[in-house]
Amino acid sequence: VAVAILYLSLLREPHFHVPEFVASIKHFDKVVHALMYMVLGIVMVRDVWRGFTEKSRKRLLVGCCVCLIVVAAYGGMIELLQEWYFPPRSGEWADWAADIAGGAAGIAISAQLIIHNS
Protein backbone atom coordinates (compact mmCIF):
# COMPACT_ATOMS: atom_id res chain seq x y z
CA VAL A 1 0.00 0.00 0.00
CA ALA A 2 2.81 2.41 0.90
CA VAL A 3 4.59 1.73 -2.40
CA ALA A 4 1.36 2.28 -4.37
CA ILE A 5 0.79 5.60 -2.58
CA LEU A 6 4.36 6.67 -3.28
CA TYR A 7 4.06 5.75 -6.96
CA LEU A 8 0.73 7.54 -7.44
CA SER A 9 1.94 10.58 -5.51
CA LEU A 10 5.11 11.05 -7.54
CA LEU A 11 3.68 10.58 -11.04
CA ARG A 12 4.53 13.68 -13.01
CA GLU A 13 1.34 13.50 -15.06
CA PRO A 14 -1.25 10.84 -14.26
CA HIS A 15 -2.09 8.67 -17.26
CA PHE A 16 -5.65 7.94 -16.21
CA HIS A 17 -8.76 9.94 -16.93
CA VAL A 18 -10.99 11.16 -14.11
CA PRO A 19 -14.59 11.75 -15.26
CA GLU A 20 -15.50 15.44 -15.42
CA PHE A 21 -18.32 15.16 -12.88
CA VAL A 22 -15.90 13.59 -10.38
CA ALA A 23 -13.11 16.09 -11.06
CA SER A 24 -15.55 18.97 -10.55
CA ILE A 25 -16.26 17.94 -6.94
CA LYS A 26 -14.77 20.56 -4.64
CA HIS A 27 -11.69 19.21 -2.82
CA PHE A 28 -11.93 15.84 -4.60
CA ASP A 29 -8.15 15.47 -4.37
CA LYS A 30 -8.35 15.74 -0.57
CA VAL A 31 -10.89 12.92 -0.49
CA VAL A 32 -8.51 10.78 -2.57
CA HIS A 33 -5.66 11.56 -0.17
CA ALA A 34 -7.80 10.64 2.83
CA LEU A 35 -8.96 7.37 1.27
CA MET A 36 -5.44 6.27 0.29
CA TYR A 37 -4.10 6.94 3.76
CA MET A 38 -7.13 5.35 5.40
CA VAL A 39 -6.26 2.10 3.64
CA LEU A 40 -2.64 2.54 4.74
CA GLY A 41 -3.74 3.05 8.36
CA ILE A 42 -5.95 -0.05 8.30
CA VAL A 43 -3.20 -2.22 6.85
CA MET A 44 -0.52 -0.88 9.21
CA VAL A 45 -2.50 -1.53 12.39
CA ARG A 46 -3.46 -5.03 11.25
CA ASP A 47 0.19 -5.82 10.49
CA VAL A 48 1.45 -4.36 13.76
CA TRP A 49 -1.20 -6.30 15.70
CA ARG A 50 -0.22 -9.56 14.00
CA GLY A 51 3.39 -8.95 15.02
CA PHE A 52 2.60 -8.74 18.74
CA THR A 53 3.22 -11.98 20.61
CA GLU A 54 1.43 -10.66 23.69
CA LYS A 55 -1.84 -9.02 22.72
CA SER A 56 -3.55 -6.45 24.96
CA ARG A 57 -5.51 -3.25 24.57
CA LYS A 58 -2.55 -1.28 25.92
CA ARG A 59 -0.29 -2.73 23.21
CA LEU A 60 -2.96 -1.98 20.61
CA LEU A 61 -3.11 1.66 21.76
CA VAL A 62 0.68 2.00 21.61
CA GLY A 63 0.70 0.35 18.18
CA CYS A 64 -1.98 2.75 16.95
CA CYS A 65 -0.03 5.77 18.21
CA VAL A 66 3.13 4.56 16.45
CA CYS A 67 1.15 3.92 13.25
CA LEU A 68 -0.28 7.46 13.36
CA ILE A 69 3.21 8.93 13.74
CA VAL A 70 4.46 6.84 10.81
CA VAL A 71 1.47 7.77 8.62
CA ALA A 72 1.96 11.48 9.38
CA ALA A 73 5.70 11.31 8.68
CA TYR A 74 5.17 9.35 5.46
CA GLY A 75 2.55 11.79 4.18
CA GLY A 76 4.75 14.75 5.07
CA MET A 77 7.76 13.18 3.37
CA ILE A 78 5.79 12.65 0.17
CA GLU A 79 4.52 16.24 0.20
CA LEU A 80 8.11 17.48 0.56
CA LEU A 81 9.30 15.21 -2.25
CA GLN A 82 6.54 16.55 -4.50
CA GLU A 83 7.43 20.13 -3.69
CA TRP A 84 11.21 19.82 -4.05
CA TYR A 85 11.86 17.13 -6.66
CA PHE A 86 8.79 16.39 -8.78
CA PRO A 87 7.55 19.46 -10.62
CA PRO A 88 4.82 20.18 -11.67
CA ARG A 89 3.64 18.37 -8.52
CA SER A 90 3.50 20.51 -5.41
CA GLY A 91 3.37 19.86 -1.70
CA GLU A 92 0.35 21.25 0.14
CA TRP A 93 -0.47 21.57 3.81
CA ALA A 94 -4.10 20.64 3.09
CA ASP A 95 -2.99 17.43 1.38
CA TRP A 96 -0.89 16.53 4.39
CA ALA A 97 -3.83 17.24 6.70
CA ALA A 98 -6.02 14.97 4.55
CA ASP A 99 -3.33 12.26 4.72
CA ILE A 100 -3.26 12.43 8.52
CA ALA A 101 -7.05 12.53 8.83
CA GLY A 102 -7.45 9.54 6.53
CA GLY A 103 -4.70 7.63 8.31
CA ALA A 104 -6.26 8.36 11.71
CA ALA A 105 -9.66 7.18 10.46
CA GLY A 106 -8.14 3.96 9.10
CA ILE A 107 -6.26 3.35 12.33
CA ALA A 108 -9.44 3.87 14.37
CA ILE A 109 -11.43 1.55 12.09
CA SER A 110 -8.80 -1.15 12.28
CA ALA A 111 -8.49 -0.84 16.08
CA GLN A 112 -12.26 -1.13 16.48
CA LEU A 113 -12.34 -4.23 14.29
CA ILE A 114 -9.54 -5.79 16.33
CA ILE A 115 -11.30 -5.02 19.64
CA HIS A 116 -14.61 -6.29 18.29
CA ASN A 117 -13.06 -9.56 17.07
CA SER A 118 -11.00 -10.19 20.23
PDB file of C-alpha atoms in Angstrom:
ATOM      1  CA  VAL A   1       0.000   0.000   0.000  1.00  0.00           C
ATOM      2  CA  ALA A   2       2.812   2.407   0.901  1.00  0.00           C
ATOM      3  CA  VAL A   3       4.587   1.732  -2.401  1.00  0.00           C
ATOM      4  CA  ALA A   4       1.363   2.283  -4.373  1.00  0.00           C
ATOM      5  CA  ILE A   5       0.790   5.600  -2.583  1.00  0.00           C
ATOM      6  CA  LEU A   6       4.365   6.671  -3.283  1.00  0.00           C
ATOM      7  CA  TYR A   7       4.063   5.751  -6.961  1.00  0.00           C
ATOM      8  CA  LEU A   8       0.733   7.545  -7.438  1.00  0.00           C
ATOM      9  CA  SER A   9       1.941  10.584  -5.512  1.00  0.00           C
ATOM     10  CA  LEU A  10       5.108  11.050  -7.541  1.00  0.00           C
ATOM     11  CA  LEU A  11       3.684  10.581 -11.037  1.00  0.00           C
ATOM     12  CA  ARG A  12       4.528  13.679 -13.008  1.00  0.00           C
ATOM     13  CA  GLU A  13       1.343  13.499 -15.059  1.00  0.00           C
ATOM     14  CA  PRO A  14      -1.247  10.843 -14.257  1.00  0.00           C
ATOM     15  CA  HIS A  15      -2.093   8.667 -17.257  1.00  0.00           C
ATOM     16  CA  PHE A  16      -5.647   7.940 -16.215  1.00  0.00           C
ATOM     17  CA  HIS A  17      -8.762   9.940 -16.934  1.00  0.00           C
ATOM     18  CA  VAL A  18     -10.992  11.163 -14.114  1.00  0.00           C
ATOM     19  CA  PRO A  19     -14.590  11.754 -15.258  1.00  0.00           C
ATOM     20  CA  GLU A  20     -15.503  15.443 -15.420  1.00  0.00           C
ATOM     21  CA  PHE A  21     -18.320  15.160 -12.878  1.00  0.00           C
ATOM     22  CA  VAL A  22     -15.901  13.591 -10.380  1.00  0.00           C
ATOM     23  CA  ALA A  23     -13.113  16.093 -11.060  1.00  0.00           C
ATOM     24  CA  SER A  24     -15.550  18.966 -10.552  1.00  0.00           C
ATOM     25  CA  ILE A  25     -16.263  17.939  -6.941  1.00  0.00           C
ATOM     26  CA  LYS A  26     -14.769  20.556  -4.638  1.00  0.00           C
ATOM     27  CA  HIS A  27     -11.688  19.215  -2.822  1.00  0.00           C
ATOM     28  CA  PHE A  28     -11.927  15.844  -4.601  1.00  0.00           C
ATOM     29  CA  ASP A  29      -8.150  15.470  -4.370  1.00  0.00           C
ATOM     30  CA  LYS A  30      -8.346  15.741  -0.571  1.00  0.00           C
ATOM     31  CA  VAL A  31     -10.895  12.916  -0.491  1.00  0.00           C
ATOM     32  CA  VAL A  32      -8.514  10.785  -2.572  1.00  0.00           C
ATOM     33  CA  HIS A  33      -5.657  11.563  -0.173  1.00  0.00           C
ATOM     34  CA  ALA A  34      -7.795  10.639   2.828  1.00  0.00           C
ATOM     35  CA  LEU A  35      -8.961   7.366   1.270  1.00  0.00           C
ATOM     36  CA  MET A  36      -5.443   6.275   0.289  1.00  0.00           C
ATOM     37  CA  TYR A  37      -4.100   6.942   3.763  1.00  0.00           C
ATOM     38  CA  MET A  38      -7.134   5.352   5.402  1.00  0.00           C
ATOM     39  CA  VAL A  39      -6.260   2.099   3.636  1.00  0.00           C
ATOM     40  CA  LEU A  40      -2.639   2.540   4.736  1.00  0.00           C
ATOM     41  CA  GLY A  41      -3.739   3.052   8.357  1.00  0.00           C
ATOM     42  CA  ILE A  42      -5.954  -0.045   8.298  1.00  0.00           C
ATOM     43  CA  VAL A  43      -3.195  -2.218   6.855  1.00  0.00           C
ATOM     44  CA  MET A  44      -0.523  -0.877   9.214  1.00  0.00           C
ATOM     45  CA  VAL A  45      -2.503  -1.526  12.388  1.00  0.00           C
ATOM     46  CA  ARG A  46      -3.456  -5.028  11.254  1.00  0.00           C
ATOM     47  CA  ASP A  47       0.185  -5.821  10.486  1.00  0.00           C
ATOM     48  CA  VAL A  48       1.455  -4.362  13.761  1.00  0.00           C
ATOM     49  CA  TRP A  49      -1.195  -6.299  15.702  1.00  0.00           C
ATOM     50  CA  ARG A  50      -0.219  -9.560  13.998  1.00  0.00           C
ATOM     51  CA  GLY A  51       3.393  -8.951  15.016  1.00  0.00           C
ATOM     52  CA  PHE A  52       2.604  -8.740  18.740  1.00  0.00           C
ATOM     53  CA  THR A  53       3.221 -11.979  20.606  1.00  0.00           C
ATOM     54  CA  GLU A  54       1.434 -10.661  23.689  1.00  0.00           C
ATOM     55  CA  LYS A  55      -1.837  -9.019  22.717  1.00  0.00           C
ATOM     56  CA  SER A  56      -3.549  -6.451  24.959  1.00  0.00           C
ATOM     57  CA  ARG A  57      -5.508  -3.245  24.572  1.00  0.00           C
ATOM     58  CA  LYS A  58      -2.548  -1.282  25.915  1.00  0.00           C
ATOM     59  CA  ARG A  59      -0.293  -2.726  23.205  1.00  0.00           C
ATOM     60  CA  LEU A  60      -2.965  -1.981  20.610  1.00  0.00           C
ATOM     61  CA  LEU A  61      -3.115   1.655  21.760  1.00  0.00           C
ATOM     62  CA  VAL A  62       0.676   1.996  21.610  1.00  0.00           C
ATOM     63  CA  GLY A  63       0.699   0.352  18.183  1.00  0.00           C
ATOM     64  CA  CYS A  64      -1.985   2.749  16.950  1.00  0.00           C
ATOM     65  CA  CYS A  65      -0.026   5.767  18.208  1.00  0.00           C
ATOM     66  CA  VAL A  66       3.127   4.563  16.455  1.00  0.00           C
ATOM     67  CA  CYS A  67       1.153   3.925  13.252  1.00  0.00           C
ATOM     68  CA  LEU A  68      -0.276   7.460  13.364  1.00  0.00           C
ATOM     69  CA  ILE A  69       3.211   8.933  13.736  1.00  0.00           C
ATOM     70  CA  VAL A  70       4.463   6.838  10.814  1.00  0.00           C
ATOM     71  CA  VAL A  71       1.474   7.774   8.619  1.00  0.00           C
ATOM     72  CA  ALA A  72       1.960  11.481   9.383  1.00  0.00           C
ATOM     73  CA  ALA A  73       5.700  11.309   8.684  1.00  0.00           C
ATOM     74  CA  TYR A  74       5.171   9.348   5.457  1.00  0.00           C
ATOM     75  CA  GLY A  75       2.545  11.786   4.184  1.00  0.00           C
ATOM     76  CA  GLY A  76       4.749  14.751   5.066  1.00  0.00           C
ATOM     77  CA  MET A  77       7.761  13.180   3.367  1.00  0.00           C
ATOM     78  CA  ILE A  78       5.792  12.645   0.171  1.00  0.00           C
ATOM     79  CA  GLU A  79       4.522  16.236   0.205  1.00  0.00           C
ATOM     80  CA  LEU A  80       8.107  17.482   0.557  1.00  0.00           C
ATOM     81  CA  LEU A  81       9.301  15.209  -2.251  1.00  0.00           C
ATOM     82  CA  GLN A  82       6.540  16.546  -4.499  1.00  0.00           C
ATOM     83  CA  GLU A  83       7.434  20.135  -3.688  1.00  0.00           C
ATOM     84  CA  TRP A  84      11.206  19.819  -4.046  1.00  0.00           C
ATOM     85  CA  TYR A  85      11.858  17.135  -6.659  1.00  0.00           C
ATOM     86  CA  PHE A  86       8.795  16.389  -8.777  1.00  0.00           C
ATOM     87  CA  PRO A  87       7.554  19.458 -10.620  1.00  0.00           C
ATOM     88  CA  PRO A  88       4.824  20.182 -11.669  1.00  0.00           C
ATOM     89  CA  ARG A  89       3.640  18.368  -8.519  1.00  0.00           C
ATOM     90  CA  SER A  90       3.498  20.513  -5.408  1.00  0.00           C
ATOM     91  CA  GLY A  91       3.369  19.857  -1.701  1.00  0.00           C
ATOM     92  CA  GLU A  92       0.349  21.246   0.136  1.00  0.00           C
ATOM     93  CA  TRP A  93      -0.468  21.575   3.813  1.00  0.00           C
ATOM     94  CA  ALA A  94      -4.095  20.644   3.091  1.00  0.00           C
ATOM     95  CA  ASP A  95      -2.992  17.432   1.379  1.00  0.00           C
ATOM     96  CA  TRP A  96      -0.887  16.525   4.394  1.00  0.00           C
ATOM     97  CA  ALA A  97      -3.831  17.237   6.705  1.00  0.00           C
ATOM     98  CA  ALA A  98      -6.020  14.967   4.548  1.00  0.00           C
ATOM     99  CA  ASP A  99      -3.327  12.261   4.719  1.00  0.00           C
ATOM    100  CA  ILE A 100      -3.255  12.429   8.517  1.00  0.00           C
ATOM    101  CA  ALA A 101      -7.047  12.534   8.833  1.00  0.00           C
ATOM    102  CA  GLY A 102      -7.453   9.541   6.527  1.00  0.00           C
ATOM    103  CA  GLY A 103      -4.700   7.630   8.311  1.00  0.00           C
ATOM    104  CA  ALA A 104      -6.262   8.364  11.705  1.00  0.00           C
ATOM    105  CA  ALA A 105      -9.658   7.177  10.461  1.00  0.00           C
ATOM    106  CA  GLY A 106      -8.139   3.964   9.103  1.00  0.00           C
ATOM    107  CA  ILE A 107      -6.259   3.352  12.331  1.00  0.00           C
ATOM    108  CA  ALA A 108      -9.438   3.874  14.365  1.00  0.00           C
ATOM    109  CA  ILE A 109     -11.434   1.553  12.090  1.00  0.00           C
ATOM    110  CA  SER A 110      -8.799  -1.149  12.281  1.00  0.00           C
ATOM    111  CA  ALA A 111      -8.488  -0.844  16.078  1.00  0.00           C
ATOM    112  CA  GLN A 112     -12.262  -1.129  16.480  1.00  0.00           C
ATOM    113  CA  LEU A 113     -12.336  -4.227  14.285  1.00  0.00           C
ATOM    114  CA  ILE A 114      -9.540  -5.794  16.335  1.00  0.00           C
ATOM    115  CA  ILE A 115     -11.303  -5.021  19.642  1.00  0.00           C
ATOM    116  CA  HIS A 116     -14.613  -6.295  18.286  1.00  0.00           C
ATOM    117  CA  ASN A 117     -13.063  -9.558  17.065  1.00  0.00           C
ATOM    118  CA  SER A 118     -11.003 -10.193  20.231  1.00  0.00           C
TER     119      SER A 118
END
